[in-house]
Amino acid sequence: MGRLLSGLLTFLLLAMLAGGGLLVWGYAQFTRPGPLQTETALVIPRGSGVEGIARRLEQAGILRYPELFMAAVKLKGVSGALKAGEYAFKPGISPREVMALLQSGETVVRRLTIAEGLTVRQIAVQLAAVEGLDGDPAPLPPEGALLPETYHFSYGDERAEILRRMQHAMRETLDRLWESRAPNLPFDTREEALVLASIVERETAIPSERPRVAAVFVNRLRKGMRLQSDPTVIYGLSDGLGTLDRPLLRVDLQKDHPYNTYTRDGLPPAPICNPGRDSLRAVLNPISSDEYYFVADGSGGHAFARTLDEHNANVRRWRQFQREQRQ
């Protein structure tokens, strides 16, 4: 602050001695294009003060005369109106435009895309690695509580606040889709729909397959068949991480735990990931289908079947494909 006052007094004294000539020069410099050559993003930290802001702008090549900028801010009485945050400064931006931008608070909008099918723990790891966010996301919400999509944020936003926005988006989306659900579904609550959608999400990464996969599981539930979903077994074995560092083995399918849909009837006790809108929509409005089985087909998708005999034939083709790939 001492340097600011000293610079301001010097500026005013010289202006008076020069009979106003310096004021004319100062106004010209304040309004003319600045020295910045390329668009530059710069963070103005909280509590920087006018002098700290001016020096940071000078170091970034945005201001040529920081003392002139400080004097103008003081004369206009907007010292307390300059807002912290990350700003994008265009090439040639003038000091007057810089001052207006910092007053506007129009900070850089960043994007964070959360992929469908991640677990809460995986999303927390992703959030922790995002540059520009502050704080710890803990405590983590329950599995399935977060809606995967693209979220916008500003530098310095809290990770916990991003998580709250994801939770709100999931609640709002699930409530809206639940109101338009098909009649006679084989589950009674939003929570059960969320569980089934999470299984559909992990079973296929192909959007066009989700309604068909959802229909298979809906058909199985209606008939009292076990879901027999590999991703549910993996979730239980991985303690909620959602991935294993090895292939799933046949013996794994025989290990009983709450998430093993090979050994237990009905839905698992909770979601196994955070499903997207398409998977939620698929289980709440399933297509009409008489299929009860599906298995990988070697192309990234699945072969579907109505009967066990058809399914076994598809399984044999899948295993033959695997043998050929190993050879």
XYZ file of C-alpha atoms in Angstrom:
327
model
C 0.000 0.000 0.000
C 2.923 2.355 0.722
C 4.271 1.921 -2.785
C 0.806 2.532 -4.199
C 0.328 5.793 -2.290
C 3.836 6.916 -3.140
C 3.285 6.213 -6.837
C -0.082 7.961 -6.795
C 1.295 11.084 -5.091
C 4.217 11.189 -7.506
C 1.837 10.871 -10.430
C -0.413 13.677 -9.173
C 2.538 15.948 -8.380
C 4.056 15.478 -11.816
C 0.679 16.019 -13.394
C 0.299 19.379 -11.646
C 3.837 20.427 -12.519
C 3.355 19.510 -16.135
C 0.216 21.629 -16.372
C -1.922 18.687 -17.290
C 0.357 17.325 -19.988
C 1.105 14.207 -18.007
C -2.604 13.628 -17.477
C -3.116 13.645 -21.228
C -0.239 11.180 -21.655
C -1.539 9.022 -18.826
C -5.040 8.874 -20.287
C -3.622 7.920 -23.672
C -1.557 5.124 -22.134
C -4.517 3.944 -20.061
C -6.781 3.578 -23.088
C -4.326 2.440 -25.785
C -3.686 -1.277 -26.521
C -1.341 -2.939 -24.071
C 1.786 -5.021 -24.725
C 0.177 -8.494 -24.536
C 0.890 -10.486 -27.710
C -1.160 -13.669 -27.186
C -4.249 -14.533 -25.175
C -3.179 -15.268 -21.617
C -4.965 -16.779 -18.642
C -3.881 -15.394 -15.288
C -5.034 -16.130 -11.758
C -5.589 -13.165 -9.441
C -5.357 -14.643 -5.924
C -7.691 -13.552 -3.171
C -6.328 -10.738 -1.028
C -3.781 -9.594 -3.620
C -4.453 -5.869 -3.208
C -4.201 -3.340 -6.013
C -0.409 -3.242 -6.053
C -0.132 -7.028 -6.004
C -2.586 -7.252 -8.878
C -0.720 -4.628 -10.904
C 2.647 -6.314 -10.388
C 1.228 -9.696 -11.380
C -0.261 -8.159 -14.526
C 3.079 -6.547 -15.341
C 4.959 -9.836 -14.907
C 2.517 -11.545 -17.246
C 3.156 -8.921 -19.924
C -0.374 -7.510 -19.716
C 0.524 -4.050 -18.338
C 3.348 -1.797 -19.474
C 3.010 0.791 -16.676
C 1.707 -0.835 -13.455
C 1.971 2.455 -11.516
C -0.383 4.091 -13.997
C -2.865 1.252 -13.514
C -2.649 1.594 -9.715
C -3.181 5.331 -9.887
C -6.203 4.979 -12.179
C -7.801 2.358 -9.932
C -7.297 4.613 -6.909
C -8.604 7.721 -8.658
C -11.733 5.900 -9.822
C -12.325 4.500 -6.335
C -12.647 0.883 -7.485
C -9.851 -0.672 -5.429
C -12.295 -2.888 -3.559
C -14.209 -3.820 -6.705
C -11.410 -5.811 -8.371
C -12.361 -9.477 -8.028
C -10.080 -12.465 -7.578
C -10.191 -15.401 -9.967
C -8.795 -16.695 -13.228
C -9.175 -14.326 -16.170
C -8.489 -14.632 -19.900
C -6.763 -11.512 -21.214
C -7.003 -10.915 -24.965
C -4.008 -9.694 -26.998
C -3.537 -5.944 -26.860
C -5.986 -5.457 -23.986
C -5.745 -1.894 -22.664
C -5.302 -1.032 -18.968
C -8.818 0.401 -18.948
C -10.200 -2.878 -20.323
C -8.143 -4.803 -17.762
C -9.704 -2.776 -14.955
C -13.209 -3.330 -16.354
C -12.589 -7.079 -16.715
C -11.410 -7.423 -13.120
C -14.456 -5.486 -11.949
C -16.818 -7.692 -13.961
C -15.733 -10.935 -12.327
C -16.088 -12.724 -15.690
C -13.607 -15.449 -14.870
C -12.480 -18.338 -17.060
C -15.019 -21.177 -17.127
C -13.338 -24.586 -16.909
C -14.867 -27.926 -17.885
C -14.806 -31.228 -16.045
C -16.237 -34.317 -17.754
C -17.139 -37.308 -15.590
C -17.436 -40.503 -17.621
C -20.422 -42.791 -17.182
C -19.877 -45.945 -15.159
C -17.193 -44.715 -12.760
C -17.443 -45.548 -9.075
C -17.548 -42.836 -6.434
C -13.978 -43.666 -5.458
C -12.815 -43.330 -9.068
C -14.559 -39.969 -9.386
C -12.920 -38.786 -6.157
C -9.498 -39.677 -7.579
C -10.315 -37.763 -10.760
C -11.458 -34.732 -8.778
C -8.296 -34.771 -6.676
C -6.211 -34.523 -9.842
C -8.126 -31.584 -11.344
C -5.999 -28.453 -11.386
C -7.762 -25.339 -10.134
C -10.066 -26.974 -7.591
C -9.565 -26.559 -3.851
C -10.257 -28.697 -0.811
C -10.962 -32.345 -0.165
C -14.035 -34.071 -1.656
C -14.547 -36.079 1.552
C -16.843 -37.286 2.934
C -17.763 -39.248 -0.177
C -21.451 -39.771 -1.024
C -22.983 -43.241 -1.453
C -22.317 -45.216 -4.609
C -24.582 -44.205 -7.475
C -25.325 -40.751 -6.069
C -23.389 -38.806 -8.727
C -24.578 -38.030 -12.247
C -21.870 -38.394 -14.908
C -21.799 -35.425 -17.280
C -19.787 -32.276 -18.025
C -19.629 -29.724 -15.207
C -18.354 -26.160 -15.421
C -16.335 -24.547 -12.669
C -14.070 -21.611 -11.958
C -10.568 -21.601 -10.547
C -10.680 -21.941 -6.776
C -14.059 -23.712 -6.574
C -14.312 -26.399 -3.902
C -14.208 -30.092 -4.804
C -16.915 -30.756 -2.231
C -19.168 -28.249 -4.007
C -18.660 -30.048 -7.330
C -19.720 -33.293 -5.631
C -22.826 -31.592 -4.247
C -23.739 -30.419 -7.734
C -23.309 -33.958 -9.064
C -25.571 -35.318 -6.334
C -28.236 -32.705 -7.031
C -28.083 -33.487 -10.770
C -28.565 -37.215 -10.099
C -31.521 -36.671 -7.754
C -33.177 -34.294 -10.199
C -32.612 -36.596 -13.190
C -33.782 -39.738 -11.404
C -36.904 -38.009 -10.066
C -37.844 -36.723 -13.512
C -37.320 -40.073 -15.245
C -39.116 -41.941 -12.455
C -42.269 -39.904 -13.024
C -42.418 -41.049 -16.671
C -41.489 -44.695 -16.011
C -43.224 -47.606 -17.720
C -45.919 -49.499 -15.784
C -45.415 -52.919 -14.181
C -41.657 -52.733 -13.725
C -40.121 -55.528 -11.602
C -38.886 -53.053 -8.979
C -40.663 -50.576 -6.740
C -38.333 -47.705 -5.856
C -36.039 -45.133 -7.390
C -33.163 -46.706 -5.498
C -33.772 -50.088 -7.128
C -33.943 -48.447 -10.551
C -30.598 -46.816 -9.817
C -29.079 -50.178 -8.874
C -30.251 -51.825 -12.101
C -29.116 -48.847 -14.204
C -25.644 -49.116 -12.674
C -25.451 -52.769 -13.770
C -26.556 -51.894 -17.303
C -23.943 -49.134 -17.374
C -21.112 -51.504 -16.509
C -22.284 -54.270 -18.824
C -21.950 -52.270 -22.049
C -20.147 -49.162 -23.204
C -22.180 -49.041 -26.425
C -25.089 -46.593 -26.035
C -27.286 -48.379 -28.573
C -27.033 -51.620 -26.571
C -28.204 -50.207 -23.259
C -31.962 -50.538 -23.926
C -31.449 -54.135 -25.031
C -29.278 -55.044 -22.042
C -31.802 -53.368 -19.733
C -34.601 -55.410 -21.302
C -32.691 -58.657 -20.656
C -32.325 -57.846 -16.965
C -35.940 -56.675 -16.664
C -37.067 -59.944 -18.269
C -34.914 -61.934 -15.852
C -36.289 -60.108 -12.820
C -39.863 -60.648 -14.001
C -39.231 -64.359 -14.426
C -37.384 -64.739 -11.112
C -34.069 -65.584 -12.785
C -30.786 -64.494 -11.263
C -29.134 -61.577 -13.023
C -25.741 -63.311 -13.293
C -23.862 -60.090 -14.024
C -20.054 -60.210 -13.958
C -19.640 -56.501 -13.034
C -21.577 -57.024 -9.795
C -19.160 -59.793 -8.810
C -16.182 -57.595 -9.660
C -17.567 -54.743 -7.564
C -17.890 -56.975 -4.518
C -14.443 -58.525 -4.959
C -12.766 -55.137 -5.472
C -14.221 -53.618 -2.296
C -16.141 -51.035 -4.272
C -13.367 -49.980 -6.639
C -15.123 -51.540 -9.619
C -12.065 -53.070 -11.296
C -9.784 -56.064 -10.749
C -6.107 -56.284 -11.640
C -6.707 -59.745 -13.114
C -9.328 -61.514 -15.249
C -12.515 -62.658 -13.552
C -12.355 -66.426 -12.915
C -15.092 -69.035 -12.751
C -14.250 -69.638 -9.105
C -14.999 -65.956 -8.443
C -18.575 -66.506 -9.581
C -19.010 -69.096 -6.838
C -17.781 -66.871 -3.987
C -20.886 -65.700 -2.203
C -21.108 -62.047 -1.184
C -23.930 -59.460 -1.234
C -23.018 -58.284 -4.755
C -22.723 -61.718 -6.343
C -25.752 -61.989 -8.605
C -24.729 -65.542 -9.536
C -25.290 -66.779 -5.968
C -28.064 -64.390 -4.878
C -31.505 -63.595 -6.207
C -32.675 -60.164 -7.269
C -30.764 -56.929 -7.222
C -27.566 -56.313 -5.236
C -27.930 -54.107 -2.134
C -26.638 -50.905 -3.765
C -25.428 -49.511 -7.110
C -22.075 -50.686 -8.463
C -21.220 -47.403 -10.230
C -22.692 -44.046 -11.193
C -24.892 -44.582 -14.266
C -25.666 -41.980 -16.902
C -29.021 -40.740 -18.160
C -29.241 -43.293 -20.972
C -28.927 -46.259 -18.621
C -31.473 -44.763 -16.208
C -33.874 -44.171 -19.086
C -33.294 -47.705 -20.418
C -34.305 -49.450 -17.175
C -37.268 -47.164 -16.495
C -38.650 -47.531 -20.014
C -37.285 -50.847 -21.285
C -37.879 -51.951 -24.854
C -40.164 -54.888 -25.599
C -37.993 -57.980 -25.844
C -38.090 -61.746 -25.329
C -34.322 -62.036 -24.803
C -32.890 -63.409 -21.556
C -29.182 -63.785 -22.321
C -26.210 -61.965 -23.798
C -22.472 -62.548 -24.080
C -19.568 -60.673 -25.642
C -19.255 -61.196 -29.378
C -15.636 -60.168 -29.928
C -16.438 -56.891 -31.664
C -16.875 -54.825 -28.511
C -20.578 -55.557 -28.389
C -22.747 -58.495 -27.385
C -24.663 -61.382 -28.926
C -28.195 -61.649 -27.512
C -30.328 -64.780 -27.228
C -33.880 -65.777 -26.349
C -33.158 -69.333 -25.228
C -30.416 -71.075 -23.288
C -29.505 -73.162 -26.346
C -29.000 -70.017 -28.421
C -26.986 -68.477 -25.621
C -24.743 -71.541 -25.266
C -24.023 -71.401 -28.989
C -23.049 -67.728 -28.630
C -20.828 -68.596 -25.669
C -19.057 -71.271 -27.711
C -18.387 -68.750 -30.480
C -17.056 -66.261 -27.920
C -14.700 -68.828 -26.414
C -13.492 -69.841 -29.859
C -12.781 -66.187 -30.590
C -10.794 -65.927 -27.347
C -8.733 -69.015 -28.234
C -7.956 -67.597 -31.644
C -6.882 -64.300 -30.128
C -4.530 -66.064 -27.689
C -2.996 -68.082 -30.532
